[in-house]
Short mmCIF file of C-alpha atoms in Angstrom, two decimals:
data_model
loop_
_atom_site.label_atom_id
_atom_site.label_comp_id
_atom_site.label_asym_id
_atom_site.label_seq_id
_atom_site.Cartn_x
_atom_site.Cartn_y
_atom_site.Cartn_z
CA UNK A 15 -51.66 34.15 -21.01
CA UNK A 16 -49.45 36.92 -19.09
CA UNK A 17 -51.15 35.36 -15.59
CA UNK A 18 -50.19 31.84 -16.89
CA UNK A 19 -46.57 33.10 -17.78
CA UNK A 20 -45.92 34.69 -14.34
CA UNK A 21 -47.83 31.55 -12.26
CA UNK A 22 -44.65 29.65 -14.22
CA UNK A 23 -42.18 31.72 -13.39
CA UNK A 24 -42.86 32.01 -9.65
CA UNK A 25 -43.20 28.53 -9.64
CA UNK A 26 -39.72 27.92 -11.27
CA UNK A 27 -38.13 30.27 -8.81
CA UNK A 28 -39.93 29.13 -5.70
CA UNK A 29 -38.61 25.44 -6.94
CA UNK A 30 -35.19 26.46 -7.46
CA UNK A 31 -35.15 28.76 -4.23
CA UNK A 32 -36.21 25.42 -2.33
CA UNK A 33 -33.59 23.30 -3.96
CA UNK A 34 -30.95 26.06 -3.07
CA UNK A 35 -31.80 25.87 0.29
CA UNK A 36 -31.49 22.11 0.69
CA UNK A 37 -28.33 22.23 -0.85
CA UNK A 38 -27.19 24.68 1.50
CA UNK A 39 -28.54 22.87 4.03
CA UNK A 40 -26.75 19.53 2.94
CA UNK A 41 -23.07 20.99 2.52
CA UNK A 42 -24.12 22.60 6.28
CA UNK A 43 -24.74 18.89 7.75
CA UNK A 44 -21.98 17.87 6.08
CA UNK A 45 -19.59 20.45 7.33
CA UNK A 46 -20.57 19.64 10.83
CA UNK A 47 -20.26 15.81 10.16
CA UNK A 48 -16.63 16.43 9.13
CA UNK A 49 -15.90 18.30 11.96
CA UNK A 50 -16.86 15.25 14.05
CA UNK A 51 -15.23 12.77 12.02
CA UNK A 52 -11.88 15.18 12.40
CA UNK A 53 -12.40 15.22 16.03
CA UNK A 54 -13.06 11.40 16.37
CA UNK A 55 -9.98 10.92 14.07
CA UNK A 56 -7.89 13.13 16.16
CA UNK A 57 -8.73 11.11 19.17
CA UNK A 58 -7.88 7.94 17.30
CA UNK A 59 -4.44 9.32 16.23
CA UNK A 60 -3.38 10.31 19.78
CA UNK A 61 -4.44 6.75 21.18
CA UNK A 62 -2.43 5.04 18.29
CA UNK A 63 0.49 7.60 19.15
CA UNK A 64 0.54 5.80 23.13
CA UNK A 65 -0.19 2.62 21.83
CA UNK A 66 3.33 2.91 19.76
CA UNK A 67 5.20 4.63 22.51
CA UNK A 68 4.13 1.12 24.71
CA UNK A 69 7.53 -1.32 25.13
CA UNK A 70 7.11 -4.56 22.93
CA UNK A 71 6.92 -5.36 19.19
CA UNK A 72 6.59 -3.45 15.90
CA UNK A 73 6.20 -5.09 12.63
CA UNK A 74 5.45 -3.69 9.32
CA UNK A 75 5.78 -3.78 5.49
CA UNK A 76 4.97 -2.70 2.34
CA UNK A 77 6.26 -3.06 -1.13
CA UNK A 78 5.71 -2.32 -5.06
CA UNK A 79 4.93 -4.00 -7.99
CA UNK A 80 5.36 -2.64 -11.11
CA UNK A 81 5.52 -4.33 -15.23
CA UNK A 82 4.40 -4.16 -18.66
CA UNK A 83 3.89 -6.90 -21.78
CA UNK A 84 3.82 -6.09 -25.00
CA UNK A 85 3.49 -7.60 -28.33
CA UNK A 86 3.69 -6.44 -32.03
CA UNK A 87 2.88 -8.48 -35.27
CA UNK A 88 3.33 -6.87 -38.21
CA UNK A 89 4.17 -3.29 -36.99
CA UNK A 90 5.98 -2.42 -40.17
CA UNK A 91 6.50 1.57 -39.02
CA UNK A 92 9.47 -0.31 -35.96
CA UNK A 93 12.27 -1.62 -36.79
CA UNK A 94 11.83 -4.49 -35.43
CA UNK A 95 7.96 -5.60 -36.49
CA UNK A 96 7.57 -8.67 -34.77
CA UNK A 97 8.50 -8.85 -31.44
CA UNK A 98 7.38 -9.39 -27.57
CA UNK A 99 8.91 -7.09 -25.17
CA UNK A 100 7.81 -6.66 -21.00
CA UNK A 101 9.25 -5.76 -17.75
CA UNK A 102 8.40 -6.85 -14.23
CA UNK A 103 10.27 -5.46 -10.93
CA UNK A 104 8.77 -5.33 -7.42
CA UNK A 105 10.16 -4.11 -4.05
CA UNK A 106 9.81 -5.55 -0.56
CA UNK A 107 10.10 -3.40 2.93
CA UNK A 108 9.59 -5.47 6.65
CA UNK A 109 10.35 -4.64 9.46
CA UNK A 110 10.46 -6.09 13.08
CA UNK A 111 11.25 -4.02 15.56
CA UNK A 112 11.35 -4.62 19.65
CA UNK A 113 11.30 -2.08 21.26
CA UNK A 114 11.67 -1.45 25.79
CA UNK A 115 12.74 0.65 28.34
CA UNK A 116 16.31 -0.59 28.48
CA UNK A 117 17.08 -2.00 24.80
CA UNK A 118 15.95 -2.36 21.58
CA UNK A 119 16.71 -4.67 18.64
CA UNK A 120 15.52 -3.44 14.96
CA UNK A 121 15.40 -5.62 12.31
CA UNK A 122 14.99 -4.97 8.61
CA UNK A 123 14.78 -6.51 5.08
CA UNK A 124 14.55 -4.49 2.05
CA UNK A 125 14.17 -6.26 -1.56
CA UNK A 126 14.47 -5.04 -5.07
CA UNK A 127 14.09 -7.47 -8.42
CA UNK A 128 13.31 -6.85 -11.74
CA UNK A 129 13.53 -8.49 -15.15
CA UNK A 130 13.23 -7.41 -18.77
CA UNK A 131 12.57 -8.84 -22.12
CA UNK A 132 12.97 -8.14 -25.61
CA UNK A 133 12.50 -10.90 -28.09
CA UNK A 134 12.94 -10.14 -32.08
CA UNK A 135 10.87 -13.01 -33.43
CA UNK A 136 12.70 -12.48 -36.65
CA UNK A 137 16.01 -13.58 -35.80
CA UNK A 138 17.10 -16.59 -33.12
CA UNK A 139 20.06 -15.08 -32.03
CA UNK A 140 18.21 -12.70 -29.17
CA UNK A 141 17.11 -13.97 -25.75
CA UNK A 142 13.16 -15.19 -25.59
CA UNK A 143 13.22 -14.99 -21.64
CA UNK A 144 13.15 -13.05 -18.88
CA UNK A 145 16.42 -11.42 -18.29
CA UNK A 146 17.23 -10.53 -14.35
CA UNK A 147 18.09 -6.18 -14.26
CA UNK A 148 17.72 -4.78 -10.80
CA UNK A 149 18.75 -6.79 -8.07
CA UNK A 150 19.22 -5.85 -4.69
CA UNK A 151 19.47 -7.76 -0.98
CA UNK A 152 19.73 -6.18 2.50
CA UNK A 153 19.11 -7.41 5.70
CA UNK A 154 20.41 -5.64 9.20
CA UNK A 155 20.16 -6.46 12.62
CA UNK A 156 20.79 -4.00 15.08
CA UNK A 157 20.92 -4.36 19.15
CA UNK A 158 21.45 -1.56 21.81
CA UNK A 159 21.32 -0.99 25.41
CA UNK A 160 19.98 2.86 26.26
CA UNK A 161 22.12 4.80 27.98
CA UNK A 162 19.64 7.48 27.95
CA UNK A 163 16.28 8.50 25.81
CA UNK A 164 18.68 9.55 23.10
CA UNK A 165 21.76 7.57 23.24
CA UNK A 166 22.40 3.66 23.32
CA UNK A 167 25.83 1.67 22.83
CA UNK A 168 25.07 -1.07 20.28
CA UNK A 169 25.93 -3.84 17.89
CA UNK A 170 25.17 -3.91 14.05
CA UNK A 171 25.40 -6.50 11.52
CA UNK A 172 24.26 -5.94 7.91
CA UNK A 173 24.57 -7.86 5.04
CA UNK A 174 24.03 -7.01 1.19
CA UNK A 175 24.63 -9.20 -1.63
CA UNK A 176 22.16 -9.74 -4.79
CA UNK A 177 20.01 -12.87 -5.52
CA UNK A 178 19.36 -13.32 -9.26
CA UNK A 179 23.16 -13.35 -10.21
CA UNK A 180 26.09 -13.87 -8.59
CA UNK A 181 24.65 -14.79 -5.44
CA UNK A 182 26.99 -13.70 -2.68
CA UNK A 183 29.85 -12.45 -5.19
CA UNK A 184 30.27 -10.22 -4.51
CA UNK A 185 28.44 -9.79 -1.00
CA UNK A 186 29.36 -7.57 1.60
CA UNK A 187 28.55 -8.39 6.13
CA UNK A 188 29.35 -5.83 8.24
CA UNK A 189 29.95 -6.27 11.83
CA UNK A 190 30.47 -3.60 14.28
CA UNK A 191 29.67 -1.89 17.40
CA UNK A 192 29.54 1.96 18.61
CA UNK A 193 26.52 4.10 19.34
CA UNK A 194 23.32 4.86 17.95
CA UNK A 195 21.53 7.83 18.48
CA UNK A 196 17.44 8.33 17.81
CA UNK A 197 16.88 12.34 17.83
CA UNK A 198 13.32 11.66 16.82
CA UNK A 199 11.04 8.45 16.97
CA UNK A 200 11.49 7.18 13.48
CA UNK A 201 14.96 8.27 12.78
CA UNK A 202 17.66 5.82 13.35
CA UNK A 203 21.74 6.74 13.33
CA UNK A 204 24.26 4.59 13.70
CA UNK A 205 27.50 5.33 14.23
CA UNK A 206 30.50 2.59 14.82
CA UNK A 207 33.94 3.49 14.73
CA UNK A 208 34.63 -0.09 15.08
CA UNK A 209 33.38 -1.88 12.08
CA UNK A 210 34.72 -5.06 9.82
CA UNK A 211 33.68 -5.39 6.19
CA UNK A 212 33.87 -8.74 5.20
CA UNK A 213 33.97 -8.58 1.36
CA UNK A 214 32.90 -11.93 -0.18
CA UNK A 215 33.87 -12.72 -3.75
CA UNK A 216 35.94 -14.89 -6.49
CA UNK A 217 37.98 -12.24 -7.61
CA UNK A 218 40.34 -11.16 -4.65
CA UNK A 219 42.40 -9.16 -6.38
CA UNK A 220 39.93 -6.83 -6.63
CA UNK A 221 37.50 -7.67 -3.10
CA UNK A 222 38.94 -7.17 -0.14
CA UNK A 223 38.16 -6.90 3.52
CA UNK A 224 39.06 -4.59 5.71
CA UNK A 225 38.34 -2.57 8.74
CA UNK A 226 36.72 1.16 8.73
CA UNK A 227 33.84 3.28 10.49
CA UNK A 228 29.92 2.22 9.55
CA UNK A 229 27.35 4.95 9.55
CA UNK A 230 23.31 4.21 9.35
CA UNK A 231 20.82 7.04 8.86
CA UNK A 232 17.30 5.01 8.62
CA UNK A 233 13.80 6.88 8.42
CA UNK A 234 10.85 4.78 8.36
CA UNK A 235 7.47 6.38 9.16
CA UNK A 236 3.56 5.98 8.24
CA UNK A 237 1.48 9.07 7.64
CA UNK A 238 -2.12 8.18 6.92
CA UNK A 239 -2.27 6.78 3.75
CA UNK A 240 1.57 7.44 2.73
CA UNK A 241 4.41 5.05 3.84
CA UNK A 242 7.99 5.57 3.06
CA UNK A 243 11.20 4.34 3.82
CA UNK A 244 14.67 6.16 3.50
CA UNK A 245 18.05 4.31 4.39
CA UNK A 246 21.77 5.54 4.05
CA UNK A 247 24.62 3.20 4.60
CA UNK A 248 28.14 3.98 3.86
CA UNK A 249 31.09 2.18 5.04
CA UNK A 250 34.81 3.93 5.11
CA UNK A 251 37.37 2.10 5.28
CA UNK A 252 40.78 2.43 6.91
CA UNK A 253 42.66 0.81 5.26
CA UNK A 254 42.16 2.72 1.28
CA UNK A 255 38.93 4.57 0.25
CA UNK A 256 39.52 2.49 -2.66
CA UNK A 257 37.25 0.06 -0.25
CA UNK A 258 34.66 2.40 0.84
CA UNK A 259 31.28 2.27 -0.30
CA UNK A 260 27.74 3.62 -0.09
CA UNK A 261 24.25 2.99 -0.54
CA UNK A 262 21.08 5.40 -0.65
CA UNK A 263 17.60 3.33 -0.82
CA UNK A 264 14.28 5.12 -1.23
CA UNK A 265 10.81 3.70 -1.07
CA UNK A 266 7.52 5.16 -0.81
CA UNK A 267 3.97 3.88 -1.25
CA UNK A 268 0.26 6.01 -1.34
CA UNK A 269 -2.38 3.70 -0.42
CA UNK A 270 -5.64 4.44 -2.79
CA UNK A 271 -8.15 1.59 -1.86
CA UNK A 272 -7.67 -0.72 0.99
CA UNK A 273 -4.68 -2.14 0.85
CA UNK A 274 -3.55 -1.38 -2.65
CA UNK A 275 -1.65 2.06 -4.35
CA UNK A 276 1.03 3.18 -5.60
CA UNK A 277 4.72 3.02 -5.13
CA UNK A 278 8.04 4.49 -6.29
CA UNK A 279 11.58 3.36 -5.19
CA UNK A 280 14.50 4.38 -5.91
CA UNK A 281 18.66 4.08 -5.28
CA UNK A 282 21.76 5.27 -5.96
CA UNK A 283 25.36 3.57 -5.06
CA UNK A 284 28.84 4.03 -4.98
CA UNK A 285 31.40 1.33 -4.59
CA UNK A 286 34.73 1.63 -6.05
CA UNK A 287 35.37 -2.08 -6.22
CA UNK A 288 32.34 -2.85 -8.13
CA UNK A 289 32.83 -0.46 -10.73
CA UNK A 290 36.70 -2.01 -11.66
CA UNK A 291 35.31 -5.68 -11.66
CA UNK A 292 32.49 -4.78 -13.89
CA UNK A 293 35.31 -2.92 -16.60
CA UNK A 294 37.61 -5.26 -15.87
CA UNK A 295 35.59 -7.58 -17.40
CA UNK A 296 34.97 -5.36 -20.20
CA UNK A 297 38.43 -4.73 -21.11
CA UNK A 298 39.63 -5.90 -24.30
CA UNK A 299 43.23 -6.91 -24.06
CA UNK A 300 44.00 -6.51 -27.65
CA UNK A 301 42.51 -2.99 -27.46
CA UNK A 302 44.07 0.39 -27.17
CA UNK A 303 42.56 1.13 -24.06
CA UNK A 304 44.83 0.96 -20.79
CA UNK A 305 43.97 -2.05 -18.23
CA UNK A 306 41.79 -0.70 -15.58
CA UNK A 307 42.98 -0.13 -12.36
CA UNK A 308 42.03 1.64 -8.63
CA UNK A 309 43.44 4.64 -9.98
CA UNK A 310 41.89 5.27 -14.07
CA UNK A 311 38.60 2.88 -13.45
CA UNK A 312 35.16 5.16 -13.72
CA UNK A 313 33.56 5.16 -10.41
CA UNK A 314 29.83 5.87 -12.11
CA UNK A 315 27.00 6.82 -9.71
CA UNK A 316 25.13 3.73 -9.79
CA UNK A 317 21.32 3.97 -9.93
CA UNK A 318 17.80 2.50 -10.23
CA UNK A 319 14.10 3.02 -9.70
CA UNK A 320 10.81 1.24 -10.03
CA UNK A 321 7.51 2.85 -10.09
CA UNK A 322 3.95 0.61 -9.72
CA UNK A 323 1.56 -0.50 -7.84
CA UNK A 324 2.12 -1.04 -4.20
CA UNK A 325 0.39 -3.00 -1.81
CA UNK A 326 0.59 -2.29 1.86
CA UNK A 327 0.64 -5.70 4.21
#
């Protein structure tokens, strides 16, 4: 029985001694595997580093999608028991950029919708559709001849405006020229002394034109499987900085399988003459509160951010 016992136990152990070695010697092929495929991948980034740096064009985009639905029946522990409720947005990023030894012209288009619902079945005086929230438009254009590596004199024109409502009221077109400077490959700043803002819009009391200095700060770069986007612009008017205005826009997107992953955008705005149209049309005039004006109206950061799926294109 003993002999029987310890012919077991050796077995066991010579078994598990073998397995332990092909283990070892598995996680060993695959170390030196990896350090090929690093290699290789090395080789591959440097060649797609010169293929970039060639003159001609570069095209890209990427966006997000992100939503919910929802519906309850019944769901006595809500207020509201019976209702539907959901939420779609989705961002859009292209670019077209040409790009030679003398001049460039860079392009872009950035997007950002999004609706919301919330219907009370119980009652008819709610909304049963899909309501517009975030809406955002831009589209630049810039041109410039290179005066060095560095440097370029240039032309800009960008226009923002939103879609879904009020189309073009208000919407903004700049126009302006200067310099633009490119301290790294995928960092883009403008900046034009010489700049019109043509301020389109019903209410002219409020909108209003004028000229001032544009600044551009644009970084748009691909790092494996991450993409993001960040864009500045601000205009500052010379005539009243009751005109200027600003814009941050953030996108980013983490690619998980093929072409699909996940994104998250982002902005934040300031713009003076937004913010005393929107409480203007607030303002009760049989209230207590004063009439807003330039100098009492509440400037309030303006923000928003969608986070989803993303799909690289």
């Amino acid at each position: 029985m003993n002999r029987k016992l310890l012919l077991t136990a050796f077995l066991m152990l010579a078994i598990s001694f073998g397995f332990s070695q092909t283990k070892e010697e598995l996680q060993a092929q695959k170390a030196e595997k990896q350090a090929e495929a690093d290699k290789f991948q090395a080789e591959a980034n440097a060649l797609q580093a010169q293929i970039d740096a060639l003159p001609g064009w570069r095209v890209g985009a990427f966006g997000t999608i992100g939503g919910s639905l929802s519906n309850f029946n019944n769901w006595y522990a809500q207020g509201a028991p019976n209702n539907s409720s959901g939420n779609i947005g989705f961002t859009f990023n292209a670019f077209a950029n040409k790009i030679e030894d003398k001049y460039f012209w860079r392009n872009a288009l950035t997007t950002n919708l999004a609706w919301v619902k919330l219907d009370n079945k119980d009652i008819d005086t709610d909304s049963d559709d899909f309501e517009p929230t975030t809406d955002v438009f831009n589209l630049s254009s810039l041109y410039g001849r290179k005066l060095s590596e560095k440097w370029a004199v240039s032309g800009l024109m960008e226009y923002r405006t939103t879609l879904l409502n009020n189309f073009n009221d208000p919407g903004y077109l700049d126009v302006g020229v200067g310099a633009t400077w490119t301290p790294l490959d995928n960092l883009i700043v403008v900046i034009h002394p010489l700049n019109y803002n043509f301020v389109f819009a019903d209410n002219d009391a409020i909108f209003d034109s004028s000229m001032g200095a544009k600044i551009v700060a644009d970084y748009t770069r691909q790092i494996g499987a991450i993409a993001f986007k960040s864009n500045f612009s601000t205009f500052q008017s010379y005539k009243s900085s009751d005109l200027s205005n600003w814009t941050w826009t953030n996108s980013f997107s983490y690619t998980l399988w093929k072409m699909i992953g996940v994104g998250f955008d982002f902005g934040l705005r300031s713009n003076k003459q937004e913010a005393l149209n929107y409480a203007l049309g607030q303002f009760d005039p049989m209230g207590t509160a004063d009439e807003p004006t330039f100098d009492n109206v509440d400037n309030d950061l303006q923000t928003y951010y969608t986070i989803g799926l993303s799909y690289k294109f």
